[in-house]
Short mmCIF file of C-alpha atoms in Angstrom, two decimals:
data_model
loop_
_atom_site.label_atom_id
_atom_site.label_comp_id
_atom_site.label_asym_id
_atom_site.label_seq_id
_atom_site.Cartn_x
_atom_site.Cartn_y
_atom_site.Cartn_z
CA MET A 1 -36.16 -54.34 -19.14
CA PRO A 2 -38.86 -52.94 -21.35
CA THR A 3 -40.67 -49.83 -20.32
CA SER A 4 -43.99 -52.14 -20.69
CA ARG A 5 -42.82 -54.91 -18.55
CA LEU A 6 -41.74 -52.52 -16.04
CA LEU A 7 -44.99 -51.03 -15.55
CA ILE A 8 -46.72 -54.30 -15.66
CA LEU A 9 -44.60 -55.28 -12.89
CA ILE A 10 -45.02 -52.27 -10.53
CA LEU A 11 -48.59 -52.23 -10.98
CA GLY A 12 -49.01 -56.36 -10.20
CA LEU A 13 -46.62 -55.29 -7.06
CA SER A 14 -48.79 -52.18 -6.12
CA LEU A 15 -51.68 -54.49 -6.69
CA ILE A 16 -50.27 -57.31 -4.17
CA LEU A 17 -49.58 -54.49 -1.55
CA LEU A 18 -53.03 -53.53 -1.70
CA LEU A 19 -54.22 -57.00 -1.03
CA ILE A 20 -51.96 -57.20 1.87
CA ILE A 21 -53.14 -54.20 3.79
CA TRP A 22 -56.73 -54.92 3.08
CA LEU A 23 -56.13 -58.27 4.25
CA ILE A 24 -54.19 -57.39 7.23
CA GLY A 25 -56.87 -54.38 8.16
CA SER A 26 -60.00 -57.04 7.41
CA LEU A 27 -58.23 -59.58 10.10
CA SER A 28 -57.75 -56.67 12.61
CA TRP A 29 -61.55 -55.47 12.33
CA LEU A 30 -62.78 -59.11 12.82
CA TYR A 31 -60.11 -59.69 15.58
CA SER A 32 -61.91 -56.34 17.45
CA GLN A 33 -65.50 -57.77 16.70
CA VAL A 34 -64.91 -61.21 17.99
CA SER A 35 -63.01 -59.68 20.86
CA TRP A 36 -65.49 -57.54 22.01
CA SER A 37 -68.53 -60.11 22.06
CA ALA A 38 -66.52 -63.31 23.02
CA PRO A 39 -63.86 -64.27 25.57
CA ARG A 40 -60.17 -63.29 24.48
CA PHE A 41 -59.07 -67.07 23.77
CA VAL A 42 -61.59 -67.18 21.39
CA ALA A 43 -60.61 -64.43 19.20
CA ASN A 44 -57.08 -65.50 19.61
CA LEU A 45 -57.75 -68.80 18.47
CA LEU A 46 -59.74 -67.54 15.49
CA LEU A 47 -57.05 -65.55 14.44
CA LEU A 48 -54.57 -68.14 14.47
CA LEU A 49 -56.70 -70.37 12.57
CA LEU A 50 -57.34 -67.87 10.00
CA ILE A 51 -53.56 -67.40 9.76
CA PHE A 52 -52.58 -70.99 9.39
CA LEU A 53 -55.34 -71.38 6.50
CA ILE A 54 -53.54 -68.58 4.57
CA GLY A 55 -50.68 -70.37 4.87
CA ILE A 56 -51.82 -73.40 3.26
CA VAL A 57 -53.14 -71.16 0.55
CA ILE A 58 -49.92 -69.74 0.00
CA PHE A 59 -47.89 -73.23 0.38
CA ALA A 60 -50.30 -74.72 -2.22
CA PHE A 61 -49.79 -71.78 -4.54
CA ILE A 62 -45.95 -71.92 -4.36
CA TYR A 63 -45.71 -75.65 -4.66
CA TYR A 64 -48.30 -76.15 -7.63
CA LEU A 65 -46.30 -73.32 -9.56
CA ARG A 66 -42.94 -74.67 -8.92
CA LEU A 67 -44.20 -77.90 -10.02
CA TYR A 68 -45.66 -76.48 -13.27
CA THR A 69 -42.13 -75.12 -13.81
CA ILE A 70 -40.58 -77.91 -13.63
CA GLN A 71 -42.47 -79.87 -15.88
CA LYS A 72 -42.46 -77.20 -18.44
CA ASN A 73 -38.74 -77.54 -18.52
CA GLN A 74 -38.62 -81.14 -18.65
CA ARG A 75 -40.90 -81.03 -21.36
CA ARG A 76 -38.30 -78.45 -23.19
CA ARG A 77 -35.44 -80.58 -22.49
CA GLY A 78 -37.28 -83.44 -23.52
CA SER A 79 -38.22 -81.71 -27.02
CA LYS A 80 -34.50 -80.96 -27.30
CA ALA A 81 -33.22 -84.47 -26.66
CA LYS A 82 -35.74 -85.68 -29.17
CA VAL A 83 -33.59 -83.82 -31.90
CA LYS A 84 -30.11 -84.56 -31.38
CA ILE A 85 -27.80 -81.89 -33.09
CA PRO A 86 -24.18 -83.66 -33.53
CA VAL A 87 -21.80 -80.81 -32.45
CA VAL A 88 -18.96 -82.96 -33.02
CA LYS A 89 -17.48 -83.92 -36.56
CA SER A 90 -17.02 -87.45 -35.57
CA GLU A 91 -20.54 -87.72 -34.39
CA VAL A 92 -21.45 -86.00 -37.92
CA ALA A 93 -19.60 -89.19 -39.27
CA SER A 94 -21.41 -91.85 -37.34
CA GLU A 95 -24.87 -90.29 -38.17
CA SER A 96 -23.48 -90.50 -41.85
CA LEU A 97 -22.63 -94.23 -41.73
CA LYS A 98 -25.87 -94.79 -40.20
CA ALA A 99 -27.53 -93.19 -42.61
CA VAL A 100 -25.65 -95.12 -45.40
CA ARG A 101 -26.55 -98.86 -43.78
CA GLN A 102 -30.19 -97.33 -44.30
CA GLN A 103 -29.80 -96.71 -47.50
CA ALA A 104 -28.14 -99.81 -48.07
CA ILE A 105 -31.41 -101.94 -47.11
CA LEU A 106 -33.29 -100.39 -50.44
CA ILE A 107 -30.64 -101.86 -53.08
CA GLN A 108 -31.73 -105.38 -54.34
CA ASP A 109 -28.17 -105.88 -55.76
CA GLU A 110 -26.97 -108.44 -53.33
CA VAL A 111 -23.43 -108.01 -54.08
CA ALA A 112 -23.36 -104.19 -54.40
CA ARG A 113 -25.58 -104.37 -50.93
CA GLN A 114 -22.70 -106.18 -49.43
CA ALA A 115 -19.74 -104.45 -50.72
CA LEU A 116 -21.70 -101.22 -49.54
CA LEU A 117 -22.08 -102.59 -46.13
CA GLU A 118 -18.26 -103.55 -45.93
CA ARG A 119 -17.03 -100.37 -46.68
CA SER A 120 -19.41 -98.70 -44.03
CA GLN A 121 -17.77 -101.28 -41.50
CA GLU A 122 -14.32 -100.15 -42.82
CA ILE A 123 -14.95 -96.59 -42.35
CA GLU A 124 -16.18 -96.98 -38.95
CA ALA A 125 -13.34 -99.16 -37.60
CA SER A 126 -11.16 -96.30 -39.00
CA LEU A 127 -13.31 -93.92 -37.33
CA ALA A 128 -12.29 -95.91 -34.01
CA ARG A 129 -8.98 -96.43 -34.70
CA GLY A 130 -7.76 -92.62 -35.25
CA ASP A 131 -5.00 -93.17 -37.34
CA VAL A 132 -3.47 -90.58 -39.35
CA LYS A 133 -3.26 -91.02 -43.15
CA VAL A 134 -0.38 -89.02 -44.97
CA VAL A 135 -0.55 -89.35 -48.57
CA VAL A 136 2.56 -88.36 -50.98
CA PHE A 137 1.11 -87.14 -54.32
CA GLY A 138 2.57 -85.76 -57.40
CA THR A 139 4.14 -86.07 -61.03
CA GLY A 140 6.17 -89.43 -60.95
CA SER A 141 9.66 -86.99 -61.41
CA ALA A 142 9.20 -85.02 -58.26
CA GLY A 143 10.58 -87.29 -55.94
CA LYS A 144 7.83 -88.72 -54.03
CA THR A 145 9.51 -91.75 -53.14
CA SER A 146 12.82 -89.92 -51.78
CA VAL A 147 10.40 -87.59 -49.26
CA VAL A 148 8.88 -91.02 -47.90
CA ASN A 149 12.49 -92.55 -47.23
CA ALA A 150 13.45 -88.98 -45.46
CA LEU A 151 10.26 -89.17 -43.40
CA MET A 152 10.98 -92.83 -42.69
CA GLY A 153 14.39 -92.43 -42.18
CA GLN A 154 15.09 -95.70 -43.81
CA MET A 155 15.14 -97.18 -47.56
CA VAL A 156 11.00 -98.01 -48.11
CA GLY A 157 11.38 -97.49 -52.07
CA ARG A 158 14.17 -97.15 -54.72
CA VAL A 159 15.18 -93.56 -55.09
CA GLU A 160 16.14 -91.66 -58.01
CA ALA A 161 14.32 -94.66 -59.86
CA PRO A 162 12.84 -93.68 -63.46
CA MET A 163 9.63 -92.21 -63.81
CA GLY A 164 7.05 -94.41 -62.76
CA SER A 165 8.64 -96.78 -60.32
CA THR A 166 6.02 -96.77 -57.66
CA LYS A 167 3.19 -98.90 -59.14
CA VAL A 168 0.54 -99.36 -56.70
CA GLY A 169 0.03 -97.18 -53.38
CA GLU A 170 2.46 -98.51 -50.48
CA THR A 171 1.56 -97.56 -47.11
CA TYR A 172 4.14 -97.36 -44.36
CA HIS A 173 3.76 -96.69 -40.83
CA LEU A 174 5.52 -94.27 -38.44
CA LYS A 175 5.60 -92.57 -35.02
CA MET A 176 5.93 -88.93 -34.74
CA PRO A 177 7.64 -87.69 -31.18
CA GLY A 178 4.70 -85.90 -29.62
CA LEU A 179 1.98 -87.44 -31.18
CA GLU A 180 0.29 -90.71 -29.78
CA LYS A 181 -1.70 -91.71 -32.93
CA GLU A 182 -0.04 -93.72 -35.40
CA ILE A 183 1.06 -92.09 -38.77
CA LEU A 184 -0.01 -94.12 -41.94
CA ILE A 185 2.20 -92.47 -44.87
CA THR A 186 1.06 -93.74 -48.32
CA ASP A 187 3.73 -93.30 -51.64
CA THR A 188 1.49 -93.02 -54.74
CA PRO A 189 2.22 -93.52 -58.30
CA GLY A 190 2.70 -90.38 -60.26
CA ILE A 191 0.17 -88.33 -62.01
CA LEU A 192 0.29 -87.15 -65.63
CA GLU A 193 2.33 -90.14 -66.87
CA ALA A 194 1.98 -91.30 -70.46
CA GLY A 195 0.01 -94.12 -72.19
CA VAL A 196 -2.79 -96.17 -70.90
CA ALA A 197 -0.43 -97.86 -68.02
CA GLY A 198 0.40 -94.30 -67.02
CA THR A 199 -3.53 -92.71 -66.89
CA GLU A 200 -4.62 -96.05 -65.12
CA ARG A 201 -1.59 -95.39 -62.32
CA GLY A 202 -2.70 -91.66 -61.91
CA GLN A 203 -6.64 -92.27 -61.82
CA LEU A 204 -5.28 -95.16 -58.76
CA ALA A 205 -2.81 -91.96 -57.11
CA ARG A 206 -5.89 -89.53 -57.29
CA VAL A 207 -8.16 -92.48 -55.28
CA LEU A 208 -5.67 -92.65 -52.90
CA ALA A 209 -5.20 -89.02 -52.34
CA THR A 210 -8.57 -88.74 -51.70
CA GLU A 211 -8.60 -90.98 -48.57
CA ALA A 212 -5.76 -88.66 -47.17
CA ASN A 213 -6.30 -86.86 -43.88
CA LEU A 214 -2.98 -84.87 -44.63
CA LEU A 215 -1.89 -84.39 -48.32
CA LEU A 216 1.77 -83.63 -49.38
CA PHE A 217 1.75 -82.65 -52.92
CA VAL A 218 5.24 -82.65 -54.10
CA VAL A 219 6.69 -80.66 -56.74
CA ASP A 220 10.23 -80.10 -58.09
CA ASN A 221 9.75 -76.78 -59.92
CA ASP A 222 6.73 -74.16 -60.05
CA LEU A 223 3.30 -75.64 -60.90
CA GLN A 224 2.37 -77.14 -64.21
CA LYS A 225 -1.30 -76.21 -65.35
CA SER A 226 -1.89 -80.13 -65.18
CA GLU A 227 -0.56 -80.13 -61.77
CA TYR A 228 -2.44 -76.90 -60.71
CA ALA A 229 -5.71 -78.39 -62.07
CA ALA A 230 -5.03 -81.75 -60.00
CA PHE A 231 -4.24 -79.71 -57.02
CA ASN A 232 -7.52 -77.98 -57.05
CA ALA A 233 -9.79 -80.45 -57.66
CA LEU A 234 -8.50 -82.16 -54.48
CA ALA A 235 -8.57 -78.70 -52.74
CA ASP A 236 -12.24 -78.53 -53.76
CA ILE A 237 -13.29 -81.39 -51.86
CA GLY A 238 -11.70 -80.19 -48.63
CA LYS A 239 -8.09 -81.98 -48.57
CA ARG A 240 -6.07 -80.10 -46.19
CA SER A 241 -2.73 -80.17 -48.14
CA LEU A 242 1.02 -79.15 -47.84
CA VAL A 243 2.99 -77.97 -51.08
CA VAL A 244 6.36 -79.73 -50.56
CA PHE A 245 9.03 -77.97 -52.99
CA ASN A 246 11.27 -80.78 -53.14
CA LYS A 247 14.75 -81.06 -54.93
CA ILE A 248 16.01 -77.28 -53.48
CA ASP A 249 19.78 -78.13 -53.83
CA LEU A 250 19.41 -78.37 -57.59
CA TYR A 251 18.47 -74.58 -57.28
CA THR A 252 20.70 -71.65 -56.33
CA GLU A 253 19.43 -69.64 -53.68
CA GLU A 254 17.81 -67.05 -56.12
CA ASP A 255 15.95 -69.27 -58.06
CA ARG A 256 15.04 -71.09 -55.12
CA GLU A 257 13.26 -67.99 -53.58
CA ALA A 258 11.75 -67.28 -57.23
CA ILE A 259 10.45 -70.60 -57.45
CA ILE A 260 8.78 -70.20 -53.99
CA VAL A 261 7.32 -66.50 -54.93
CA LYS A 262 5.76 -68.12 -57.97
CA LEU A 263 3.79 -70.69 -55.81
CA ARG A 264 2.69 -68.43 -53.35
CA GLU A 265 1.31 -65.99 -56.00
CA ARG A 266 0.07 -69.03 -58.19
CA LEU A 267 -1.66 -70.68 -55.06
CA VAL A 268 -3.89 -67.31 -53.84
CA GLY A 269 -5.47 -68.19 -50.42
CA PHE A 270 -3.09 -71.21 -49.60
CA SER A 271 -1.06 -70.42 -46.50
CA LYS A 272 2.29 -69.06 -46.99
CA MET A 273 3.66 -71.38 -44.11
CA ASP A 274 2.12 -74.62 -45.97
CA ILE A 275 4.50 -73.75 -48.69
CA VAL A 276 7.52 -76.03 -47.68
CA ALA A 277 10.68 -76.12 -49.36
CA ILE A 278 13.08 -79.51 -48.55
CA GLY A 279 15.78 -81.74 -50.37
CA ALA A 280 14.58 -85.35 -49.19
CA HIS A 281 17.35 -86.75 -51.30
CA PRO A 282 20.69 -84.07 -51.78
CA HIS A 283 22.87 -85.32 -54.99
CA SER A 284 26.15 -86.42 -53.61
CA VAL A 285 29.13 -84.29 -53.81
CA LYS A 286 32.98 -85.31 -54.92
CA LEU A 287 35.14 -83.93 -52.10
CA GLU A 288 38.77 -82.88 -53.30
CA THR A 289 39.90 -86.01 -51.62
CA GLY A 290 38.18 -87.97 -54.33
CA GLU A 291 35.65 -89.38 -51.67
CA ILE A 292 31.74 -89.26 -52.62
CA TYR A 293 29.81 -87.07 -49.73
CA GLN A 294 26.27 -88.17 -49.19
CA PRO A 295 24.41 -84.99 -47.69
CA GLU A 296 21.74 -85.77 -45.20
CA PRO A 297 18.38 -85.20 -46.16
CA ASP A 298 16.73 -81.60 -45.40
CA ILE A 299 13.47 -82.03 -44.22
CA MET A 300 13.71 -80.72 -40.79
CA ALA A 301 10.88 -77.98 -42.31
CA LEU A 302 8.47 -80.42 -43.52
CA ILE A 303 8.55 -82.50 -40.12
CA GLY A 304 8.20 -79.35 -38.08
CA ARG A 305 5.16 -78.34 -40.09
CA MET A 306 3.67 -81.82 -40.28
CA ALA A 307 4.27 -82.05 -36.09
CA ALA A 308 2.30 -78.68 -35.78
CA ILE A 309 -0.67 -79.45 -38.23
CA LEU A 310 -1.15 -82.78 -36.55
CA ARG A 311 -0.84 -81.63 -33.11
CA ALA A 312 -2.95 -78.50 -33.77
CA GLU A 313 -5.59 -80.25 -36.25
CA GLY A 314 -5.19 -84.23 -36.21
CA GLU A 315 -8.66 -84.92 -34.43
CA ASP A 316 -10.48 -82.35 -36.89
CA LEU A 317 -8.52 -83.76 -39.78
CA ILE A 318 -9.37 -87.66 -39.11
CA ALA A 319 -13.03 -86.48 -38.47
CA ASP A 320 -12.98 -84.49 -41.57
CA ASN A 321 -11.80 -87.29 -43.83
CA ILE A 322 -14.06 -90.21 -42.35
CA LEU A 323 -16.89 -87.63 -42.62
CA LEU A 324 -15.86 -87.16 -46.29
CA LYS A 325 -15.69 -90.60 -46.81
CA SER A 326 -19.28 -91.38 -45.53
CA GLN A 327 -20.42 -88.77 -47.63
CA ARG A 328 -19.29 -90.43 -50.38
CA LEU A 329 -20.32 -93.38 -49.62
CA GLY A 330 -23.69 -91.97 -49.03
CA GLU A 331 -23.59 -90.61 -52.25
CA GLU A 332 -22.26 -93.77 -54.18
CA ALA A 333 -25.83 -95.58 -52.04
CA ARG A 334 -27.91 -92.90 -53.65
CA CYS A 335 -26.83 -93.38 -57.17
CA LEU A 336 -27.00 -97.03 -57.14
CA ILE A 337 -30.83 -96.75 -55.67
CA ASP A 338 -31.40 -93.94 -58.22
CA ALA A 339 -30.16 -96.44 -61.00
CA GLN A 340 -31.99 -99.31 -59.58
CA ARG A 341 -35.31 -97.10 -59.56
CA ARG A 342 -34.51 -95.68 -63.23
CA ARG A 343 -34.32 -99.37 -64.32
CA GLN A 344 -37.97 -100.21 -62.47
CA ALA A 345 -39.12 -96.95 -64.20
CA GLU A 346 -37.95 -97.72 -67.58
CA LYS A 347 -39.47 -101.36 -67.31
CA VAL A 348 -42.96 -99.45 -66.44
CA VAL A 349 -42.34 -96.93 -69.31
CA GLU A 350 -41.84 -100.04 -71.81
CA ARG A 351 -44.78 -101.95 -70.31
CA PHE A 352 -47.06 -98.87 -70.95
CA GLN A 353 -46.00 -97.40 -74.55
CA TRP A 354 -47.12 -100.69 -75.68
CA ILE A 355 -50.47 -100.77 -74.26
CA GLY A 356 -50.91 -97.40 -75.51
CA ALA A 357 -50.09 -98.96 -78.83
CA GLY A 358 -52.47 -101.63 -78.45
CA VAL A 359 -55.28 -99.64 -77.14
CA ILE A 360 -54.81 -97.23 -80.45
CA ALA A 361 -54.53 -99.83 -83.10
CA VAL A 362 -57.03 -101.86 -82.28
CA THR A 363 -59.33 -99.16 -82.12
CA PRO A 364 -58.23 -96.72 -84.94
CA LEU A 365 -58.80 -92.97 -84.75
CA PRO A 366 -58.91 -90.59 -87.36
CA VAL A 367 -55.69 -88.84 -85.98
CA VAL A 368 -53.19 -89.75 -83.27
CA ASP A 369 -55.07 -87.87 -80.30
CA VAL A 370 -53.06 -87.92 -77.35
CA LEU A 371 -55.90 -87.44 -74.82
CA ALA A 372 -57.04 -90.53 -75.82
CA THR A 373 -53.93 -92.47 -73.91
CA ALA A 374 -54.54 -89.86 -70.97
CA ALA A 375 -55.77 -92.96 -68.92
CA VAL A 376 -52.83 -95.42 -69.70
CA ASN A 377 -50.38 -92.41 -69.31
CA ALA A 378 -52.18 -91.92 -65.78
CA GLN A 379 -52.01 -95.24 -64.50
CA MET A 380 -47.75 -95.13 -65.73
CA VAL A 381 -47.44 -91.78 -64.09
CA ILE A 382 -49.01 -93.72 -60.83
CA GLU A 383 -46.95 -96.58 -61.17
CA ILE A 384 -43.56 -94.89 -61.79
CA GLY A 385 -44.51 -92.66 -58.46
CA LYS A 386 -44.56 -95.69 -56.32
CA VAL A 387 -41.11 -96.71 -57.80
CA TYR A 388 -39.86 -93.40 -56.58
CA GLY A 389 -41.92 -93.74 -53.24
CA CYS A 390 -44.64 -91.40 -54.29
CA GLU A 391 -47.99 -92.53 -53.84
CA LEU A 392 -50.47 -90.77 -56.24
CA ASN A 393 -54.29 -90.79 -56.48
CA PHE A 394 -55.97 -91.60 -59.74
CA GLU A 395 -56.88 -88.06 -60.14
CA ARG A 396 -53.23 -86.37 -59.52
CA GLY A 397 -51.81 -89.14 -61.80
CA GLN A 398 -54.49 -87.91 -64.51
CA GLU A 399 -53.53 -84.14 -64.00
CA LEU A 400 -50.08 -84.73 -64.56
CA ALA A 401 -50.81 -87.01 -67.51
CA MET A 402 -52.66 -84.19 -69.10
CA SER A 403 -50.06 -81.71 -68.39
CA LEU A 404 -47.90 -83.09 -70.01
CA ALA A 405 -49.66 -84.15 -72.83
CA LYS A 406 -50.83 -80.56 -73.55
CA THR A 407 -47.00 -79.57 -73.35
CA LEU A 408 -46.01 -82.31 -76.10
CA ALA A 409 -48.97 -81.24 -78.27
CA SER A 410 -48.42 -77.24 -77.62
CA LEU A 411 -44.64 -77.91 -78.70
CA GLY A 412 -45.12 -79.70 -81.82
CA ILE A 413 -44.02 -82.82 -80.84
CA VAL A 414 -47.33 -84.90 -81.70
CA GLU A 415 -46.90 -83.66 -85.20
CA GLY A 416 -43.31 -84.20 -85.05
CA ALA A 417 -43.79 -87.86 -83.75
CA ILE A 418 -46.17 -88.79 -86.51
CA LYS A 419 -44.08 -87.71 -89.38
CA LEU A 420 -40.72 -89.50 -87.90
CA ILE A 421 -42.83 -93.13 -87.68
CA SER A 422 -44.48 -92.43 -90.49
CA THR A 423 -41.22 -92.08 -93.01
CA ALA A 424 -39.84 -94.92 -90.81
CA LEU A 425 -42.54 -97.26 -91.33
CA GLN A 426 -43.60 -96.52 -94.65
CA LEU A 427 -40.22 -98.12 -95.96
CA THR A 428 -41.05 -101.75 -94.02
CA ILE A 429 -44.55 -102.54 -94.04
CA ALA A 430 -47.48 -103.06 -96.59
CA THR A 431 -49.45 -99.99 -97.40
CA PHE A 432 -53.00 -101.48 -96.07
CA LEU A 433 -51.17 -101.22 -92.55
CA ILE A 434 -49.59 -98.10 -92.26
CA GLY A 435 -52.80 -95.65 -91.26
CA LYS A 436 -52.92 -98.21 -88.20
CA ALA A 437 -49.57 -99.08 -87.72
CA ILE A 438 -48.55 -94.99 -87.75
CA GLN A 439 -51.38 -94.37 -85.11
CA GLY A 440 -50.45 -97.30 -82.78
CA VAL A 441 -46.57 -96.59 -82.87
CA SER A 442 -46.94 -92.95 -82.57
CA ALA A 443 -48.68 -93.37 -79.43
CA ALA A 444 -46.12 -95.92 -78.39
CA TYR A 445 -43.50 -93.15 -78.97
CA LEU A 446 -45.20 -90.39 -77.35
CA THR A 447 -45.74 -92.87 -74.92
CA ARG A 448 -42.27 -93.02 -74.19
CA ILE A 449 -41.57 -89.30 -74.17
CA ALA A 450 -43.90 -88.79 -71.69
CA GLY A 451 -42.64 -91.73 -69.32
CA LYS A 452 -39.05 -90.78 -69.69
CA SER A 453 -39.86 -86.89 -69.05
CA PHE A 454 -41.96 -88.36 -65.54
CA ILE A 455 -38.90 -90.19 -64.34
CA GLU A 456 -36.85 -86.77 -64.67
CA TYR A 457 -39.79 -85.28 -62.46
CA PHE A 458 -40.08 -87.95 -59.87
CA SER A 459 -36.04 -88.56 -59.87
CA HIS A 460 -35.70 -84.84 -58.94
CA ASN A 461 -38.08 -84.95 -55.86
CA GLN A 462 -41.42 -84.09 -58.18
CA ASP A 463 -39.71 -80.66 -59.73
CA TRP A 464 -39.33 -80.38 -63.33
CA GLY A 465 -36.25 -78.29 -62.95
CA ASP A 466 -35.36 -74.57 -63.49
CA GLY A 467 -36.09 -75.39 -67.31
CA GLY A 468 -39.78 -76.31 -66.34
CA ILE A 469 -41.75 -79.39 -68.10
CA THR A 470 -41.18 -77.76 -71.39
CA GLU A 471 -37.07 -78.22 -71.35
CA VAL A 472 -37.82 -82.02 -69.79
CA VAL A 473 -39.81 -82.77 -72.88
CA GLN A 474 -38.14 -81.39 -75.61
CA THR A 475 -34.61 -82.93 -73.93
CA GLN A 476 -36.45 -86.32 -74.17
CA PHE A 477 -37.76 -85.74 -77.74
CA GLN A 478 -33.95 -84.90 -78.99
CA LEU A 479 -32.41 -87.97 -77.38
CA THR A 480 -35.45 -90.32 -78.83
CA ARG A 481 -35.50 -88.79 -82.45
CA LYS A 482 -31.63 -90.25 -82.84
CA ASP A 483 -31.18 -92.38 -85.67
CA GLU A 484 -30.05 -95.39 -83.46
CA PHE A 485 -33.10 -94.84 -81.18
CA VAL A 486 -35.54 -94.86 -83.89
CA LYS A 487 -34.11 -97.74 -85.56
CA LEU A 488 -34.25 -99.52 -82.29
CA PHE A 489 -37.66 -98.51 -81.68
CA ILE A 490 -39.44 -99.34 -85.29
CA GLN A 491 -37.64 -103.17 -84.94
CA ASP A 492 -39.41 -103.16 -81.26
CA ALA A 493 -42.70 -101.88 -82.68
CA LEU A 494 -42.40 -104.34 -85.87
CA ALA A 495 -42.62 -107.22 -83.49
CA LYS A 496 -45.19 -105.73 -80.89
CA VAL A 497 -47.74 -103.98 -82.84
CA VAL A 498 -47.31 -104.41 -86.66
CA GLU A 499 -47.03 -107.99 -86.85
CA PRO A 500 -50.01 -108.34 -84.28
CA LEU A 501 -51.82 -106.39 -86.80
CA THR A 502 -51.09 -108.18 -89.45
CA ASN A 503 -52.15 -111.31 -87.73
CA ILE A 504 -55.42 -109.34 -87.21
CA TYR A 505 -56.22 -108.35 -90.67
CA SER A 506 -55.03 -111.99 -92.02
CA GLN A 507 -57.47 -113.51 -89.63
CA ASN A 508 -60.26 -110.71 -90.78
CA GLU A 509 -59.46 -111.67 -93.93
CA GLU A 510 -59.91 -115.27 -93.80
CA VAL A 511 -63.33 -114.69 -91.57
CA GLU A 512 -64.30 -112.43 -94.95
CA MET A 513 -63.49 -115.07 -97.40
CA GLU A 514 -65.25 -117.59 -95.48
CA LYS A 515 -68.64 -115.87 -95.44
CA GLU A 516 -68.34 -115.08 -99.10
CA SER A 517 -68.06 -118.44 -99.63
CA ASP A 518 -70.79 -119.36 -97.37
CA GLU A 519 -72.84 -116.90 -99.13
CA GLU A 520 -71.98 -117.72 -102.37
CA ASP A 521 -72.80 -122.02 -101.65
CA GLU A 522 -76.20 -120.65 -100.28
CA ILE A 523 -76.97 -119.05 -103.58
CA ASN A 524 -75.96 -121.46 -105.88
CA TYR A 525 -77.46 -124.57 -103.72
CA ARG A 526 -80.19 -127.10 -105.14
CA PRO A 527 -81.67 -129.89 -103.64
CA PRO A 528 -81.10 -133.54 -104.80
CA GLY A 529 -82.84 -133.94 -108.12
CA MET A 530 -83.41 -130.40 -108.96
CA ILE A 531 -81.77 -130.36 -112.88
CA LYS A 532 -81.07 -126.82 -114.19
CA GLN A 533 -81.36 -126.87 -117.94
CA ASP A 534 -81.08 -123.17 -118.86
CA ASN A 535 -81.51 -119.89 -116.91
CA THR A 536 -85.26 -119.66 -116.51
CA ILE A 537 -87.42 -121.76 -114.17
CA ASN A 538 -90.25 -122.55 -117.09
CA ASP A 539 -87.28 -124.92 -118.57
CA TRP A 540 -86.98 -126.76 -115.01
CA ASP A 541 -88.78 -129.94 -115.90
CA THR A 542 -91.93 -130.83 -113.89
CA GLU A 543 -90.30 -133.43 -112.02
CA SER A 544 -87.76 -131.23 -110.38
CA ILE A 545 -90.47 -128.70 -109.44
CA VAL A 546 -92.31 -131.19 -107.79
CA LYS A 547 -89.39 -132.68 -105.65
CA TRP A 548 -88.15 -129.06 -104.94
CA GLU A 549 -91.74 -128.32 -103.68
CA ASP A 550 -91.63 -131.58 -101.76
CA TRP A 551 -88.13 -130.79 -100.21
#
């Protein structure tokens, strides 16, 4: 106990002791005074009454102190109960699956949403069953099917078949002595096979391997570089593995030991006990009598190690695998939602880029001023934020838009955009439209860069990343200045900006021509009967003048 607390305790006890002594002395004095001036029984009655009252006060104090303590403890327990922290991996997996189902509600694609929900139900059912899934993985020539055959104790696949005999993942059921749970053994296609079909089978094998509770990585020699890469990729996602060195009957004792040493050296940090040497299908031997003898599979070391792992780590392996599956499903759901939001946000950018172009085109400025489109960009920022669940007011949207506009100007992107658009438009439109078109299309181009940059900003939880706003804007500019994009963008611009400008110009020309025609008609118009003989009014005849005055 700290010294300060000890001193406070001693002082408190001393004060209580002094109060008790004072109380006893006071009661004794009161009793003597009453007994001296009144009968003794009155003094005794008064003393009992005082003691009773003091007892009630002490009881009330203890009762309410205890009641306060109980309520405080209940509040603490209640607050702890509100934040339930799963302590078991299976509980964590269940919570993760619930989160996936909540995410699925946000997915608009009905097919993708239903597929996601069905897979979450399959994972939950797998968690309830608690079956152990063992996947046999490796190259096509390592003898995977032989390992499965030996473990099953019966032929379940073609032994000594050519490379690539296992076309799809085949699963078999096995009961191991001492284990209550059923073991599902899956034989996978070989990895690192040649050709398109081989690549597809290898990809399927990798997918099946990621679903394993326990992975048997079968090799028949030292690890090749490509095998080592595949093994590391599975180890990185937390797969519990055994390296099974098969076909030991083909090697001498010295060679066998040398290969095991190499495997241990190569797999740094990997338990030596998890590198197991076996002969799943030993080659037959011809006896002196001419008979062919087929040795029994030498796989007891593998069975023993599998049994030890499954007894000690079986529950954790199942929970780990379910948790990994649920996390990957959650990541897939997040990717679907992110892609959905990105599509919606890109539609917002597409709409506002042409709105901005229209604003500039119909009210042309001497140069393209990014600040002139700040209001349009501010509203665009607000709508992109809504897509990503971020509610922004107009002031905040304007602040973000202005910040990005200043970045565009400071990086020289405004000037670069004008040059890029000018070069592209000068080859496709009439000279009299170039000025207006460049301003409008450049505004659309810059709005697109701004919108794409804000999509990155909101998709990363309102964070510009380590490189800041400058790196994001520069990246988007580099993406939009590629020839194939500029070509498509100019095609859209011609349809959405240049053609409307042409129509407006044509209509204005027609109006001007009509005005000029009307004015000319008004100047040359003469009332009926007015006949002009020459260029002077004096040459008009008198009759015509009279008629003009009457008119």
